[in-house]
Short mmCIF file of C-alpha atoms in Angstrom, two decimals:
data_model
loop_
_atom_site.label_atom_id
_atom_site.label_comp_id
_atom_site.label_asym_id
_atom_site.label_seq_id
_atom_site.Cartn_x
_atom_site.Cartn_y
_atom_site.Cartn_z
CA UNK A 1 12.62 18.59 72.81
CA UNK A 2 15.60 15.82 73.47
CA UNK A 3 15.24 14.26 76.64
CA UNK A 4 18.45 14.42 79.07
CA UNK A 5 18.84 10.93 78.52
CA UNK A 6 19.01 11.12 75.02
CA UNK A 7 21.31 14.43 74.76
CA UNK A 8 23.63 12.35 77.28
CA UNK A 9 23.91 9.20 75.51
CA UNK A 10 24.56 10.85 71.66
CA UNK A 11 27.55 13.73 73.10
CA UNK A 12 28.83 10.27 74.99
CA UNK A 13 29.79 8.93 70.88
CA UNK A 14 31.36 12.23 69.81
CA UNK A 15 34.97 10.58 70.64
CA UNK A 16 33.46 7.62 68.47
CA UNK A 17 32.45 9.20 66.10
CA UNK A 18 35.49 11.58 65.50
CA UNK A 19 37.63 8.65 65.28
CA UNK A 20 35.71 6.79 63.12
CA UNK A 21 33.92 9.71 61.04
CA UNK A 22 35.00 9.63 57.46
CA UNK A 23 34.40 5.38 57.83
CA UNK A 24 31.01 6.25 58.65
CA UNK A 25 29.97 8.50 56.25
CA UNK A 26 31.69 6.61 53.13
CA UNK A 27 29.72 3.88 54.20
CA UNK A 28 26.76 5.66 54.84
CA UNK A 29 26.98 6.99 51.04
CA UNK A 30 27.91 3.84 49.66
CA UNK A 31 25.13 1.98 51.16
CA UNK A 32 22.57 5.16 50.56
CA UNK A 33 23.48 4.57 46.46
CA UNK A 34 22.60 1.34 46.67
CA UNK A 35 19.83 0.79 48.54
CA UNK A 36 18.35 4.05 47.40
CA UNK A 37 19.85 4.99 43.56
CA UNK A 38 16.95 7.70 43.00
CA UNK A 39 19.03 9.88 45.59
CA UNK A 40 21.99 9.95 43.07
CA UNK A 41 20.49 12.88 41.38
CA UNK A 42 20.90 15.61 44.33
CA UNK A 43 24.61 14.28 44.50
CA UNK A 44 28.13 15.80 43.20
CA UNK A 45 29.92 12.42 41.87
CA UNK A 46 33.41 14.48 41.56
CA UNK A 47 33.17 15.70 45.27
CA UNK A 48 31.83 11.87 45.99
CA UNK A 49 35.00 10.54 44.12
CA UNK A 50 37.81 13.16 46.21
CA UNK A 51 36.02 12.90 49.32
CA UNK A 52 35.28 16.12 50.18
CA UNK A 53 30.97 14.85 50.76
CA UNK A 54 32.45 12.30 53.23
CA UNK A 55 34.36 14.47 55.44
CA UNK A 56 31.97 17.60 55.28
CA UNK A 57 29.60 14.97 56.36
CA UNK A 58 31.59 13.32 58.94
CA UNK A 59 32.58 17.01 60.31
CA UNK A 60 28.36 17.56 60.70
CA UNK A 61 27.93 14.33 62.23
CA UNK A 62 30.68 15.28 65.09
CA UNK A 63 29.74 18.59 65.59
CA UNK A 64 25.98 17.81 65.96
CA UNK A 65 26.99 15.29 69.17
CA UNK A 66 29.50 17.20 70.52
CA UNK A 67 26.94 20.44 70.70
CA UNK A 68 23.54 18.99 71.04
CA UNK A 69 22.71 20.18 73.97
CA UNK A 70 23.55 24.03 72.66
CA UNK A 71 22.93 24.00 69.32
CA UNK A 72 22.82 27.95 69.11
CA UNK A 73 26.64 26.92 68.14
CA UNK A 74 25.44 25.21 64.88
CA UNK A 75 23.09 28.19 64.15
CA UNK A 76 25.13 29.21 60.71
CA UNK A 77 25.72 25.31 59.75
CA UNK A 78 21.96 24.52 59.98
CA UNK A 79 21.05 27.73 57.97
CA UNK A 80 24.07 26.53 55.26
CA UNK A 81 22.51 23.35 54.92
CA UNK A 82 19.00 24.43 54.92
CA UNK A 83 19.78 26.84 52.46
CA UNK A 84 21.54 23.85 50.13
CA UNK A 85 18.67 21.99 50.44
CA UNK A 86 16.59 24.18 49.36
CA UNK A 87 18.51 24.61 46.42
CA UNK A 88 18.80 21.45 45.47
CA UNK A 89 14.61 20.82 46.46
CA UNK A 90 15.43 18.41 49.23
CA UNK A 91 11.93 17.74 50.55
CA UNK A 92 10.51 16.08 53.49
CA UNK A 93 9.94 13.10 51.69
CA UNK A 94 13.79 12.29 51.16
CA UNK A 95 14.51 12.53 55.33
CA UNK A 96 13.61 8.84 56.32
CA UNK A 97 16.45 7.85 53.31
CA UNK A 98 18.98 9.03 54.47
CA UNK A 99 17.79 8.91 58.34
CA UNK A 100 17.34 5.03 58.09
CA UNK A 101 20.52 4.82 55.96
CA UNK A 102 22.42 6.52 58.58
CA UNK A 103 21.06 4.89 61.44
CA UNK A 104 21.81 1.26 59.84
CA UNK A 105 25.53 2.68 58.99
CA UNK A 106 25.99 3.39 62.59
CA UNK A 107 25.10 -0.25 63.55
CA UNK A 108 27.10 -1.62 60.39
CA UNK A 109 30.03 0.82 60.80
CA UNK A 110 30.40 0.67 65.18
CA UNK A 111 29.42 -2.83 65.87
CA UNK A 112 29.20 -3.52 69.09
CA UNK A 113 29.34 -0.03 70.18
CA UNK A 114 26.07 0.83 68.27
CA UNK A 115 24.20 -0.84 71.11
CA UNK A 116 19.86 -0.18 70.75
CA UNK A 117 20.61 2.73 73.17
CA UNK A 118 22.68 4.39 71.20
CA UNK A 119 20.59 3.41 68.27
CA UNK A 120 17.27 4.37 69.71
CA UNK A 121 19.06 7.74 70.53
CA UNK A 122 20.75 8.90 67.55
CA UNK A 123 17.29 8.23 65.95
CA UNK A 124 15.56 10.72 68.14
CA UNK A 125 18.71 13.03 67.66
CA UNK A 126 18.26 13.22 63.86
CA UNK A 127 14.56 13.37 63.95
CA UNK A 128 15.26 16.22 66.06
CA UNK A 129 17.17 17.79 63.42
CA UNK A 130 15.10 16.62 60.67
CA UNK A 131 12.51 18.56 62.03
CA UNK A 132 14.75 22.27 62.52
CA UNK A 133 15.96 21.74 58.84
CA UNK A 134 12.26 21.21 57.36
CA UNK A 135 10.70 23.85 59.30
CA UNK A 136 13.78 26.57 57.93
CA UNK A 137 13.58 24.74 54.34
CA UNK A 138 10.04 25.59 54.27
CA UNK A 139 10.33 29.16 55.13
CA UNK A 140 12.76 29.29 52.13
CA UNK A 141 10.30 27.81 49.61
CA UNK A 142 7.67 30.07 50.69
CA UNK A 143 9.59 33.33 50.21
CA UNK A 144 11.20 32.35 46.99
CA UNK A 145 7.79 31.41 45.59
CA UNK A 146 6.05 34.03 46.59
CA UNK A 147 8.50 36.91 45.77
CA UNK A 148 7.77 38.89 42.25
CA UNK A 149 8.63 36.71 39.47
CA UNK A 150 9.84 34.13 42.15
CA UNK A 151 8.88 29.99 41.99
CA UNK A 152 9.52 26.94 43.49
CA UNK A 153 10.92 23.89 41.86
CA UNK A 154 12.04 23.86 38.25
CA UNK A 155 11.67 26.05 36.14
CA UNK A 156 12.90 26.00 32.53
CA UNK A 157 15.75 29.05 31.26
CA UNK A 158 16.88 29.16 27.47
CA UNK A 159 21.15 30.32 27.21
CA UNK A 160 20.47 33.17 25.59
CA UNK A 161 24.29 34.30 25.55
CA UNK A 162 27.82 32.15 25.33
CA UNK A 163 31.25 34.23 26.38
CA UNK A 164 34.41 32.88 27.10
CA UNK A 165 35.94 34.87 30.03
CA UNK A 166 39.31 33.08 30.01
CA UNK A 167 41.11 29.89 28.89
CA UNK A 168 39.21 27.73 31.90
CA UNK A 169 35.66 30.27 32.49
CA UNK A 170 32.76 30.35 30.21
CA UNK A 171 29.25 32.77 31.17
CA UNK A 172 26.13 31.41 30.50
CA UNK A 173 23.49 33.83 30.04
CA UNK A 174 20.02 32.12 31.14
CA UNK A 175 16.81 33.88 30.41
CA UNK A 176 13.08 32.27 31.32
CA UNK A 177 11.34 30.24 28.72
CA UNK A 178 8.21 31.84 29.58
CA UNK A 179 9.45 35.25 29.42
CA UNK A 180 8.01 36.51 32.54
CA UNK A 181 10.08 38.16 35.29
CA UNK A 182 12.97 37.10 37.30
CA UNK A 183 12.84 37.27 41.45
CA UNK A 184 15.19 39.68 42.51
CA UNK A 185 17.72 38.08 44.97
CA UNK A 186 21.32 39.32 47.04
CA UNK A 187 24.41 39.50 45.42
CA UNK A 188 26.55 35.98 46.26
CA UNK A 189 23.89 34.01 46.12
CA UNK A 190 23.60 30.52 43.62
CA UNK A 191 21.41 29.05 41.13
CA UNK A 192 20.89 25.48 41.20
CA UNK A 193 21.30 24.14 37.33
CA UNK A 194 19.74 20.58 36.50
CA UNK A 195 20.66 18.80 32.98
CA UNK A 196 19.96 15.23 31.73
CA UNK A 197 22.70 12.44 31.80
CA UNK A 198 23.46 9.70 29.48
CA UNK A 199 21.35 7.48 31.47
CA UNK A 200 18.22 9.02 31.31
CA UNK A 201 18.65 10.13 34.73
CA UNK A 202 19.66 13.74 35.78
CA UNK A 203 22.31 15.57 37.56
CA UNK A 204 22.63 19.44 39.59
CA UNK A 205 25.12 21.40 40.78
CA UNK A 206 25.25 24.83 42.38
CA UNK A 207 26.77 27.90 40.46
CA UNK A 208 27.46 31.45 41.84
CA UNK A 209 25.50 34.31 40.28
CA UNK A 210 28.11 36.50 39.16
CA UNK A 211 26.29 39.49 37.88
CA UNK A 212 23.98 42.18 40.05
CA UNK A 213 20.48 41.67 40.71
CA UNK A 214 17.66 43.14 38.46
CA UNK A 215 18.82 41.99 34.94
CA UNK A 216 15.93 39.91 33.00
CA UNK A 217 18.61 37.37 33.12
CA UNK A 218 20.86 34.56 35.17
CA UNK A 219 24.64 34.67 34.59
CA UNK A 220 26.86 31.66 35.68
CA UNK A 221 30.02 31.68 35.21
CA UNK A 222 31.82 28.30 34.71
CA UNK A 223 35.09 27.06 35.46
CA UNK A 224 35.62 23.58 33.67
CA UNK A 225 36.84 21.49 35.99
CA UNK A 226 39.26 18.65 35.78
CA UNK A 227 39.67 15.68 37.92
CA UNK A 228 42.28 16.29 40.58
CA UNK A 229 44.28 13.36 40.08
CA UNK A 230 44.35 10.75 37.02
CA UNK A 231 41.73 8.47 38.75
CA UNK A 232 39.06 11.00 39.10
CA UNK A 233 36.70 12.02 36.98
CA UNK A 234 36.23 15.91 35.03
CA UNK A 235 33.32 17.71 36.80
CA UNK A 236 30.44 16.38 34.12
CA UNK A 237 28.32 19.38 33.88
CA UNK A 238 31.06 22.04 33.81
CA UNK A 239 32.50 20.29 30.80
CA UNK A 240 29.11 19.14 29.27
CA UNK A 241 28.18 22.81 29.52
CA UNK A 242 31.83 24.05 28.45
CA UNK A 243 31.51 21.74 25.26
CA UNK A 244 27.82 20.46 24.50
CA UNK A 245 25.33 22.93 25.12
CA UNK A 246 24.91 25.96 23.04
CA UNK A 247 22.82 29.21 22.34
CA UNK A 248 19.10 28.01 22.69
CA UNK A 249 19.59 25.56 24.64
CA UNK A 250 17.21 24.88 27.53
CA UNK A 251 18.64 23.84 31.15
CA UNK A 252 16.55 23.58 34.35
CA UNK A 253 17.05 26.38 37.34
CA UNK A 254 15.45 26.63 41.32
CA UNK A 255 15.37 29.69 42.51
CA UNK A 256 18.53 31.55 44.15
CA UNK A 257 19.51 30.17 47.26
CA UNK A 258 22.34 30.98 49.88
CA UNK A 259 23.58 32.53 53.19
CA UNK A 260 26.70 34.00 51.53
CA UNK A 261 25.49 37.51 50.34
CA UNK A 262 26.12 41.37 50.53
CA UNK A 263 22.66 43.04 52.00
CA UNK A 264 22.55 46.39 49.80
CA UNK A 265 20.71 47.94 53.22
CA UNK A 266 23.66 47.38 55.48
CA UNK A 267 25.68 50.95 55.11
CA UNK A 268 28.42 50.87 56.68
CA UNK A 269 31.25 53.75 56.90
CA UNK A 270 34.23 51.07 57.22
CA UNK A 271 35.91 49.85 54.33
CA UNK A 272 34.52 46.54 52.26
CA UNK A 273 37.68 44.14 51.17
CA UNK A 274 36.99 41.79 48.59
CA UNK A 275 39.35 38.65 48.04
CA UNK A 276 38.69 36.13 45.10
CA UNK A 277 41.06 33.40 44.00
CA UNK A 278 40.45 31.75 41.03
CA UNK A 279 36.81 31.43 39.85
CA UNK A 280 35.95 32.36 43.44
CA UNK A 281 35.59 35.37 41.57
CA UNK A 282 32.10 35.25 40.58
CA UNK A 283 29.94 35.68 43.51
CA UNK A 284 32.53 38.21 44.35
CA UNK A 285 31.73 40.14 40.83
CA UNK A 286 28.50 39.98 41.85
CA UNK A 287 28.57 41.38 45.42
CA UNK A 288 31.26 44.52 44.19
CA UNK A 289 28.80 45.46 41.51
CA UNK A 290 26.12 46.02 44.18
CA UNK A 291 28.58 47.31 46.37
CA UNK A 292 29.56 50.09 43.53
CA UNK A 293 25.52 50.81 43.08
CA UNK A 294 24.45 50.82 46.43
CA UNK A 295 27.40 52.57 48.20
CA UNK A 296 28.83 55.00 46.50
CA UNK A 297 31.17 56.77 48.93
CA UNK A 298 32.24 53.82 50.92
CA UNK A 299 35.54 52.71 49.93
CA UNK A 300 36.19 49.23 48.13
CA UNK A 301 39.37 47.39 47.57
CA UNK A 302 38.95 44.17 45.56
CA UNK A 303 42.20 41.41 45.56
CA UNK A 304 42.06 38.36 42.69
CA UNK A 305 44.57 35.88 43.16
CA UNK A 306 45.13 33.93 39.85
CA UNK A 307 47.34 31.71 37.71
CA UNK A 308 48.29 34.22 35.60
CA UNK A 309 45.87 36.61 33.39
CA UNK A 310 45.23 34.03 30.46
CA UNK A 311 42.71 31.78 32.95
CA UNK A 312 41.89 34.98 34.83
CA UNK A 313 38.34 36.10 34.49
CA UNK A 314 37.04 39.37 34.38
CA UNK A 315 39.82 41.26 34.82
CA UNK A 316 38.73 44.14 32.05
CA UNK A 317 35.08 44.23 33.32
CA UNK A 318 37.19 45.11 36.65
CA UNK A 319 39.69 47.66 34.77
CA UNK A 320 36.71 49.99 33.64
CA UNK A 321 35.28 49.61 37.05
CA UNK A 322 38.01 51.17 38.93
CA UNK A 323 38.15 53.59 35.84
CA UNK A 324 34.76 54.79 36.78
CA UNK A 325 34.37 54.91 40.34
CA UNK A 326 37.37 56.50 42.30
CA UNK A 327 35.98 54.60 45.90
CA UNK A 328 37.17 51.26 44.06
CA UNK A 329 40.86 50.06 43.95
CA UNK A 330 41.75 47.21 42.33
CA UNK A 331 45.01 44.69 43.14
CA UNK A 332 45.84 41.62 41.12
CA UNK A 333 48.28 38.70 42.45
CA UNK A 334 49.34 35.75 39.83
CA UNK A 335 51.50 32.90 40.99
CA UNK A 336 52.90 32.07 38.16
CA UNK A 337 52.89 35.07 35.60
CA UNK A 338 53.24 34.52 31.86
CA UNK A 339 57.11 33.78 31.55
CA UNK A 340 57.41 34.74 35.06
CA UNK A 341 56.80 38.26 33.83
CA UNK A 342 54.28 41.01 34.88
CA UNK A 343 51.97 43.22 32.22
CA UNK A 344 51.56 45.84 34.47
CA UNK A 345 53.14 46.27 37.41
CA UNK A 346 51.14 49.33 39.00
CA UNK A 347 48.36 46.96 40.43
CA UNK A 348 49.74 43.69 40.55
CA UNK A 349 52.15 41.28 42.20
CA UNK A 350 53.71 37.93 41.66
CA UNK A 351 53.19 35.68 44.62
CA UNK A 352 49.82 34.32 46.45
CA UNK A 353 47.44 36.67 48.69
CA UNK A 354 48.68 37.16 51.80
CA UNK A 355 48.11 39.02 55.47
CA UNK A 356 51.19 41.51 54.31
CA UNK A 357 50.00 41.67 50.65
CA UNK A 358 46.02 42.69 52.20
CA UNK A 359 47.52 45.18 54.56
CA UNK A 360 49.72 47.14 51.87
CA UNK A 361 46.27 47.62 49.81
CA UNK A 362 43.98 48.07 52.81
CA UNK A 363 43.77 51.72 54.68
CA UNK A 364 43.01 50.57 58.06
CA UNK A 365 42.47 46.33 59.11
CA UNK A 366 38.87 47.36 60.93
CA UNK A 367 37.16 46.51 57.54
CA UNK A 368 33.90 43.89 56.23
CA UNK A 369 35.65 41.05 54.61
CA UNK A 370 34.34 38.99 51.85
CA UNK A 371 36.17 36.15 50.29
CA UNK A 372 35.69 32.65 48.20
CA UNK A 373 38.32 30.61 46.69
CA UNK A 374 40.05 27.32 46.74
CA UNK A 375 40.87 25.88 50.12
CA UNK A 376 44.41 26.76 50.78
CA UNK A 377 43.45 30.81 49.76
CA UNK A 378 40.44 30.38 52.19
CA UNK A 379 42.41 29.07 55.02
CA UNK A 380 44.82 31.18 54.75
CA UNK A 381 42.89 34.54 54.84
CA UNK A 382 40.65 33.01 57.57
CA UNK A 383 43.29 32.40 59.47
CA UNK A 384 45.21 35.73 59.09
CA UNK A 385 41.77 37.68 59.69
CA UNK A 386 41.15 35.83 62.88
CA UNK A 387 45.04 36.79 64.11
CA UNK A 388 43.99 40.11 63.16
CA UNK A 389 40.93 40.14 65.86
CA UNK A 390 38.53 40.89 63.31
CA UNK A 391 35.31 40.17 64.68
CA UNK A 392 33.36 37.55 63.41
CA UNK A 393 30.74 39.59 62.03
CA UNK A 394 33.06 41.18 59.67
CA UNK A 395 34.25 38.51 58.16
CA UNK A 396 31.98 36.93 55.32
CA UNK A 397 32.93 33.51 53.04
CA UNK A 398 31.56 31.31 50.68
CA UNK A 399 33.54 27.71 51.29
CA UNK A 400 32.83 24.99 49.15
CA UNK A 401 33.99 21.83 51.41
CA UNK A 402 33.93 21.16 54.96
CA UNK A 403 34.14 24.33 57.06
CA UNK A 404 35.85 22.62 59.70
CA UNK A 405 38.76 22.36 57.57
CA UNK A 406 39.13 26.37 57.92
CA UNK A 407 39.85 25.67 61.49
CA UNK A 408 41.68 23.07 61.49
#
């Protein structure tokens, strides 16, 4: 445990730090590349390049001083993080990196305010934390290696299947090289997907599994991403995969990972919503196909915010659904319609998802919510579910970025 004197002297830099954050932690990462390149790997270069690493980073940082002496506050943010680690095989081995690379940013970054107190504490601090994160990682190696067809590490998958779903999303279809089973895991959950790069090195990122449990394969389905302003890069493996690889190919998968999911046991009598925006769709898919299997008489209503339908995926997969099981209903909202015109106007709506647009489809507000999207979609529903009083146990996301920014 943290001595007083420790806890004391890292909550007395939370002001610091919050003021300085985002300075910190781009130094921190800039310093952590070159001092240590073989981390570059277990790193998203288009998140590095728009910032969104440094300031869910910074947020972390803050949050840890500010609550170390309850950390029962930071409860979901240590299991998120474990849970990415695992993912991405962070392993015990790769703590003193970044630990030592932090600790000299602090010095580098504060100056004179880094005095060998401070120092001294904030190394205890992150051991501290080192040590919670590797004791949860390791539970989550164990009981993805040891589940039926379940591993840890690598493990190689052929694309066994191609299919565009729109103009922007492509599913890949990955089955096991070795042709043995797959570990069964809970709808919303990711894969991990490691390629080669150009220079001989290699590079991961984490995609949504967007179809149910129990099929002898993987599907990912990929958005190809572009660089959000003319100085940034395109996401490298969405496009690599979008233009390179092919059926036959082999890629490299770790097991599924995540603390977003729907639990098939949980039965429930109040109504599930599911919200999507974009290709926030696909651990969405994922979960309402369980839902559909699982619990058949509880009512579903499913919202997808897109474009319009051309980069819209999955909306016929949806159609038939709602065809063939009367507790679904079905709503589609495009902001900018196909010369400002709608196909159908039964189920659909011009506009963005809103708290008015949710209530018209909803029968009754005391509902489980589920929802992943883009940033402005996420803080806006977040927002208008916590005006709403739902409790915080019925309200279920999947936020790539900084959660703080929800809040904010």
């Amino acid at each position: 445990m943290l001595s007083q004197h420790t806890i004391d002297i890292v909550k007395s830099t939370a002001p610091i730090l919050q003021e300085h954050g985002e300075a910190l932690t781009k130094h921190f990462y800039k310093r952590m590349f070159e001092h240590n390149p073989e981390v570059k790997p277990y790193f998203n270069t288009l998140n590095q390049s728009s910032g969104t690493q440094q300031k869910a980073l910074a947020g972390a940082i803050t949050a840890y001083a500010a609550n170390i002496d309850n950390l029962e506050v930071l409860g979901g943010a240590v299991e998120l993080i474990a849970q990415k680690h695992a993912s991405l095989q962070i392993k015990p081995e790769h703590y003193p990196i970044v630990g030592s690379n932090l600790l000299a940013s602090i010095q580098e970054v504060l100056g004179e305010g880094a005095t060998d107190e401070v120092i001294t504490a904030w190394g205890e601090a992150y051991q501290f934390l080192a040590n919670i994160l590797q004791g949860r990682e390791k539970q989550i190696y164990d009981a993805n290696a040891n589940k039926s067809g379940g591993w840890e590490g690598f493990r190689k998958f052929k694309i066994s299947r191609k299919e565009k779903e729109s103009t922007v999303i492509c599913s890949f279809y990955l089955e096991p090289e070795d042709g043995e089973a797959l570990p069964e895991y809970l709808s919303g959950q990711y894969i991990t997907i490691r390629i080669p790069t150009p220079d001989g090195s290699t590079t991961m990122r984490n995609y949504s599994l967007s179809d149910k449990p129990g099929n002898k394969y993987f599907r990912i389905s990929v958005k190809r991403e572009k660089g959000l302003k003319a100085d940034m890069p395109d996401g490298y493996i969405s496009n690599v995969l979008h233009n390179d690889f092919k059926v036959g190919d082999m890629v490299e998968l770790t097991p599924p990972c995540g603390e977003f999911f729907l639990n098939p046991k949980d039965q429930h009598e109040r109504p599930l919503v599911l919200m999507a925006a974009g290709v926030g769709i696909t651990p969405i898919l994922s979960i309402l196909l369980t839902a559909l299997e699982s619990m058949k008489d509880r009512p579903i209503v499913l919202i997808h915010g897109a474009l319009n339908e051309e980069v819209q995926a999955f909306k016929s997969t949806i159609d038939n659904l709602v065809l063939k099981h009367k507790n679904l209903k079905a709503h589609y909202c495009y902001s900018e319609p196909e010369n400002g015109v709608l196909k159908n106007k039964e189920n659909a709506s011009i506009g963005f998802i809103t708290a008015d647009l949710i209530e018209s489809q909803i029968s009754s507000r005391h509902a489980d919510y589920y929802f992943c999207g883009p940033k402005p979609f996420m803080v806006n529903v977040y927002h208008d579910l916590l005006a709403w009083g739902i409790p915080g146990s019925q309200v279920h996301f999947e936020f790539f970025g900084p959660k703080e920014a929800l809040t904010a």
